Short mmCIF file of C-alpha atoms in Angstrom, two decimals:
data_model
loop_
_atom_site.label_atom_id
_atom_site.label_comp_id
_atom_site.label_asym_id
_atom_site.label_seq_id
_atom_site.Cartn_x
_atom_site.Cartn_y
_atom_site.Cartn_z
CA GLU A 169 0.00 0.00 0.00
CA ARG A 170 2.80 2.42 0.90
CA GLN A 171 4.56 1.74 -2.39
CA LEU A 172 1.35 2.39 -4.34
CA TRP A 173 1.06 5.82 -2.72
CA PHE A 174 4.69 6.58 -3.58
CA GLN A 175 3.89 5.70 -7.18
CA SER A 176 0.93 8.08 -7.06
CA MET A 177 3.19 10.86 -5.75
CA ASN A 178 5.64 10.21 -8.59
CA VAL A 179 2.80 10.52 -11.11
CA GLU A 180 1.87 13.91 -9.62
CA MET A 181 5.44 15.23 -9.64
CA ASN A 182 6.06 14.05 -13.20
CA ALA A 183 2.89 15.81 -14.35
CA LEU A 184 3.98 19.04 -12.66
CA TRP A 185 7.44 18.90 -14.21
CA GLU A 186 5.97 18.19 -17.66
CA LYS A 187 3.79 21.29 -17.34
CA GLU A 188 6.87 23.33 -16.38
CA CYS A 189 5.17 24.27 -13.15
CA PHE A 190 8.39 25.04 -11.34
CA GLU A 191 12.17 25.08 -11.48
CA LEU A 192 14.91 24.53 -8.90
CA VAL A 193 16.61 27.71 -7.69
CA GLU A 194 19.04 28.75 -5.00
CA PRO A 195 17.56 30.22 -1.79
CA GLU A 196 19.00 33.64 -2.67
CA ALA A 197 16.51 33.90 -5.55
CA ALA A 198 13.69 34.34 -3.03
CA LYS A 199 15.35 37.20 -1.14
CA GLY A 200 12.68 39.63 0.03
CA ARG A 201 9.86 37.24 -0.93
CA GLN A 202 7.72 34.94 1.16
CA VAL A 203 8.57 31.23 0.97
CA ILE A 204 5.23 29.42 1.16
CA PRO A 205 5.14 25.85 2.54
CA LEU A 206 3.92 22.88 0.53
CA THR A 207 2.06 19.78 1.68
CA TRP A 208 0.62 16.57 0.23
CA ALA A 209 -3.06 15.63 0.06
CA PHE A 210 -4.06 12.00 -0.48
CA LYS A 211 -7.41 10.67 -1.60
CA TYR A 212 -9.07 7.50 -2.84
CA LYS A 213 -11.28 8.36 -5.82
CA SER A 214 -14.49 6.37 -5.96
CA LYS A 215 -17.31 5.59 -8.38
CA PRO A 216 -20.98 6.41 -7.62
CA ASP A 217 -21.41 2.92 -6.13
CA GLY A 218 -18.66 3.62 -3.60
CA THR A 219 -15.98 1.35 -5.06
CA TYR A 220 -12.46 2.80 -5.17
CA TYR A 221 -10.72 2.91 -8.52
CA LYS A 222 -7.79 5.30 -8.13
CA ARG A 223 -5.28 6.70 -5.65
CA LYS A 224 -4.75 10.42 -6.07
CA SER A 225 -1.82 12.33 -4.59
CA ARG A 226 -1.81 16.09 -4.96
CA LEU A 227 0.95 18.55 -4.15
CA CYS A 228 -0.67 21.58 -2.52
CA LEU A 229 0.42 25.02 -1.47
CA ARG A 230 -0.33 26.08 2.09
CA GLY A 231 -2.64 28.91 1.08
CA ASP A 232 -3.51 29.53 4.73
CA ARG A 233 0.08 30.72 5.17
CA MET A 234 0.07 32.91 2.08
CA LEU A 235 0.60 36.64 2.66
CA GLU A 236 1.49 37.97 -0.79
CA GLY A 237 -1.14 39.03 -3.33
CA LEU A 238 -1.16 38.46 -7.07
CA GLU A 239 0.48 41.78 -7.87
CA GLU A 240 3.66 43.37 -6.56
CA GLY A 241 3.01 45.28 -3.35
CA THR A 242 -0.42 43.75 -2.64
CA THR A 243 -1.37 41.38 0.14
CA ALA A 244 -3.45 38.20 -0.09
CA SER A 245 -6.28 39.83 1.85
CA GLU A 246 -6.47 42.61 -0.76
CA THR A 247 -6.96 40.24 -3.71
CA SER A 248 -10.24 38.45 -4.35
CA GLY A 249 -9.92 34.73 -5.00
CA PHE A 250 -13.57 34.15 -5.88
CA ALA A 251 -14.41 31.71 -8.67
CA PRO A 252 -17.91 30.48 -9.57
CA VAL A 253 -19.16 26.90 -9.95
CA VAL A 254 -22.23 25.81 -11.87
CA ASP A 255 -25.52 26.32 -10.06
CA TRP A 256 -27.47 23.22 -9.05
CA GLY A 257 -30.54 24.73 -10.73
CA THR A 258 -28.61 24.61 -14.01
CA ILE A 259 -27.73 20.96 -13.44
CA ARG A 260 -31.37 20.07 -12.76
CA MET A 261 -32.39 21.93 -15.91
CA LEU A 262 -29.90 19.93 -17.98
CA LEU A 263 -31.12 16.66 -16.49
CA THR A 264 -34.63 17.58 -17.58
CA MET A 265 -33.43 18.54 -21.06
CA THR A 266 -31.58 15.26 -21.57
CA VAL A 267 -34.83 13.39 -20.92
CA ASN A 268 -37.21 15.65 -22.88
CA PHE A 269 -34.96 16.08 -25.91
CA ASN A 270 -33.03 12.79 -25.80
CA LEU A 271 -29.64 14.51 -25.54
CA TYR A 272 -26.23 12.93 -24.92
CA THR A 273 -23.91 13.94 -22.08
CA THR A 274 -20.13 13.54 -22.00
CA ALA A 275 -18.15 14.08 -18.80
CA ILE A 276 -14.57 15.34 -19.03
CA ASP A 277 -11.86 15.95 -16.49
CA PHE A 278 -9.11 18.57 -16.68
CA ASN A 279 -5.85 17.04 -15.46
CA ALA A 280 -4.10 19.13 -12.79
CA ALA A 281 -6.45 21.94 -13.80
CA PHE A 282 -5.14 24.70 -11.55
CA VAL A 283 -1.60 24.10 -12.77
CA GLN A 284 -2.72 24.92 -16.30
CA ALA A 285 -3.17 28.59 -15.29
CA GLU A 286 -0.14 30.85 -15.07
CA VAL A 287 0.40 33.17 -12.12
CA PRO A 288 1.07 36.89 -12.73
CA ARG A 289 4.43 36.57 -10.99
CA PRO A 290 6.35 33.53 -9.70
CA PHE A 291 6.35 32.59 -6.04
CA TYR A 292 8.64 30.38 -4.00
CA ALA A 293 8.26 27.25 -1.90
CA PRO A 294 10.57 24.84 -0.06
CA ILE A 295 11.15 21.32 -1.32
CA PRO A 296 8.08 19.25 -0.34
CA PRO A 297 8.19 16.15 1.87
CA PHE A 298 9.30 12.98 0.04
CA LEU A 299 11.40 14.96 -2.44
CA ASP A 300 13.60 16.52 0.22
CA THR A 301 15.29 13.13 0.71
CA PHE A 302 16.80 13.22 -2.80
CA PRO A 303 20.28 14.84 -3.05
CA ALA A 304 19.39 16.85 -6.19
CA TYR A 305 16.74 18.77 -4.24
CA GLN A 306 18.63 19.43 -1.02
CA GLY A 307 19.50 23.06 -0.30
CA LYS A 308 17.18 24.29 -3.08
CA LEU A 309 13.86 26.09 -3.40
CA LEU A 310 11.13 25.71 -5.96
CA LYS A 311 10.33 28.73 -8.12
CA ILE A 312 6.67 28.12 -8.97
CA LYS A 313 5.45 29.62 -12.24
CA ARG A 314 1.97 28.12 -12.40
CA SER A 315 -0.93 27.98 -10.01
CA LEU A 316 -0.99 25.11 -7.54
CA TYR A 317 -3.88 23.60 -5.60
CA GLY A 318 -4.07 25.42 -2.29
CA HIS A 319 -2.97 28.75 -3.80
CA ARG A 320 -5.45 31.32 -2.53
CA PHE A 321 -6.18 32.50 -6.07
CA ALA A 322 -5.83 29.17 -7.92
CA ALA A 323 -9.55 28.72 -8.57
CA LYS A 324 -9.91 32.30 -9.81
CA LEU A 325 -6.95 32.01 -12.21
CA TRP A 326 -8.16 28.65 -13.53
CA TYR A 327 -11.72 29.83 -14.12
CA GLU A 328 -10.55 32.94 -15.96
CA LYS A 329 -8.31 30.85 -18.25
CA LEU A 330 -11.14 28.42 -19.04
CA ARG A 331 -13.71 31.19 -19.53
CA ASP A 332 -11.48 33.23 -21.82
CA ASN A 333 -10.81 30.27 -24.12
CA MET A 334 -14.44 29.14 -24.12
CA ILE A 335 -15.82 32.51 -25.23
CA LYS A 336 -13.03 33.44 -27.62
CA PRO A 337 -14.31 33.27 -31.25
CA ARG A 338 -13.35 30.13 -33.13
CA LYS A 339 -11.69 32.17 -35.85
CA ASP A 340 -9.33 33.49 -33.17
CA GLY A 341 -8.48 30.05 -31.81
CA GLY A 342 -11.17 29.74 -29.13
CA LEU A 343 -14.25 27.53 -28.86
CA GLY A 344 -16.88 30.14 -29.75
CA PHE A 345 -19.29 29.66 -26.85
CA THR A 346 -21.41 32.38 -25.26
CA LEU A 347 -21.32 32.84 -21.48
CA SER A 348 -24.72 32.77 -19.80
CA THR A 349 -25.66 35.93 -17.95
CA ASN A 350 -27.48 33.84 -15.33
CA ASP A 351 -24.79 31.26 -14.59
CA HIS A 352 -21.12 32.02 -15.20
CA CYS A 353 -20.27 28.33 -15.52
CA LEU A 354 -22.83 27.72 -18.26
CA PHE A 355 -21.53 28.13 -21.81
CA LEU A 356 -23.86 27.98 -24.81
CA ARG A 357 -23.36 27.26 -28.48
CA ASP A 358 -25.74 26.31 -31.30
CA ASP A 359 -24.61 22.67 -31.23
CA ALA A 360 -23.68 22.13 -27.56
CA ILE A 361 -23.99 23.18 -23.92
CA PHE A 362 -20.95 23.16 -21.63
CA ILE A 363 -21.02 23.39 -17.82
CA SER A 364 -18.04 23.42 -15.46
CA TRP A 365 -17.49 22.72 -11.79
CA VAL A 366 -13.84 23.58 -11.06
CA ASP A 367 -11.89 20.85 -12.92
CA ASP A 368 -14.88 18.75 -14.01
CA ALA A 369 -17.12 19.57 -16.94
CA VAL A 370 -20.00 18.12 -18.92
CA ILE A 371 -20.81 18.58 -22.59
CA VAL A 372 -24.48 18.24 -23.57
CA HIS A 373 -25.02 17.52 -27.27
CA ARG A 374 -26.98 15.63 -29.92
CA ASP A 375 -24.06 14.11 -31.82
CA PRO A 376 -21.03 12.35 -30.21
CA LYS A 377 -18.85 13.88 -32.91
CA ILE A 378 -19.56 17.30 -31.40
CA SER A 379 -18.18 16.32 -27.99
CA GLU A 380 -15.05 14.86 -29.61
CA GLN A 381 -14.55 18.10 -31.53
CA ILE A 382 -14.89 20.18 -28.35
CA ILE A 383 -12.42 17.97 -26.50
CA ASN A 384 -9.93 18.29 -29.38
CA ASP A 385 -10.45 22.07 -29.45
CA LEU A 386 -9.74 22.28 -25.71
CA ARG A 387 -6.52 20.33 -26.21
CA ARG A 388 -5.60 22.63 -29.08
CA CYS A 389 -6.02 25.56 -26.68
CA GLY A 390 -3.44 23.94 -24.39
CA PHE A 391 -5.73 22.19 -21.91
CA SER A 392 -4.94 18.70 -20.66
CA VAL A 393 -8.31 16.93 -20.89
CA ASP A 394 -9.48 13.36 -20.33
CA LYS A 395 -12.83 11.94 -21.30
CA GLU A 396 -14.34 9.86 -18.49
CA GLU A 397 -13.68 6.21 -19.28
CA ASP A 398 -17.19 4.97 -18.53
CA ASP A 399 -18.73 7.75 -20.66
CA SER A 400 -21.59 8.02 -18.16
CA GLY A 401 -21.94 11.75 -18.61
CA LEU A 402 -23.75 13.43 -15.76
CA ALA A 403 -23.54 10.25 -13.67
CA SER A 404 -19.78 10.69 -13.38
CA TYR A 405 -20.03 14.44 -13.03
CA LEU A 406 -22.38 14.40 -10.06
CA GLY A 407 -21.05 11.33 -8.32
CA VAL A 408 -24.57 9.94 -8.70
CA ALA A 409 -25.60 6.85 -10.66
CA ILE A 410 -28.20 8.08 -13.16
CA ASP A 411 -30.07 5.45 -15.12
CA LYS A 412 -32.57 6.21 -17.87
CA GLY A 413 -35.74 4.17 -17.57
CA LYS A 414 -37.64 2.65 -20.49
CA ASN A 415 -40.36 5.29 -20.19
CA GLY A 416 -37.85 8.12 -20.42
CA THR A 417 -37.63 8.79 -16.69
CA LEU A 418 -34.37 9.20 -14.78
CA ILE A 419 -33.51 7.07 -11.77
CA LEU A 420 -30.93 8.58 -9.42
CA ARG A 421 -28.93 6.36 -7.06
CA GLN A 422 -26.12 7.19 -4.65
CA ARG A 423 -25.41 3.88 -3.00
CA GLY A 424 -21.82 4.71 -2.08
CA LEU A 425 -22.82 7.75 -0.02
CA ILE A 426 -25.70 5.88 1.63
CA ASP A 427 -23.38 3.02 2.63
CA ARG A 428 -20.90 5.47 4.16
CA ILE A 429 -23.64 7.21 6.16
CA VAL A 430 -24.97 3.86 7.42
CA GLU A 431 -21.46 2.79 8.44
CA ALA A 432 -20.67 6.14 10.11
CA THR A 433 -23.86 5.95 12.20
CA GLY A 434 -23.35 2.29 13.11
CA MET A 435 -26.64 1.19 11.56
CA GLN A 436 -25.34 -1.70 9.42
CA ASN A 437 -27.49 -4.22 11.29
CA ALA A 438 -30.53 -1.99 11.77
#
């Protein structure tokens, strides 16, 4: 088990290096700047039925210790880090539309999403646990050039990057969607609807070729995107098992969550 988690940490670090998230520098490079601690977060990722299918290790910045703002001379408390997520009313509306109009849904995941957004100026961090045992890292700092999970403004920077590429005209290299005035995570186009919740998104469409085109366009814009393997659309997006009945109705199940609640309350034998 321990070795499997080490492998997961290696996957995370390799992904960060490939995205040129940081570089090794001497401590003198951070003179006059705050050095912000790093930490690891570990999680088992599970399917709607509660079964585990993946170990996820994530290198995170200690945003609670962050004092500097995004711009030179500003503090963290002076900079807003707000970023929207899709409204649940929008999700319910899309569920209704998929039934009434027989639409397809495709769930996608942005790999290391926050890291895909650049920061206005680099910041510095010490070598994280696990890596500090390797000689090449000892006595060094990390100069971080991209947003990390835990950064106080990571969600804001990520959303702005996604939004800007989604609404940019296709002739200019974007995806040509229109941003809804009622929900800032709802993007509309004649042939598709796109909703986002941080690093997860769903494409609603009539033709599977449309979703493939959108995924390819996102990759062309520099995003690292994966299509959910089970292609269960909103079921994967919500963490809820959604089955379509023969009469066109939707059946929602969340067995994994129910089992955890029963176990936590000691009611297995009730």
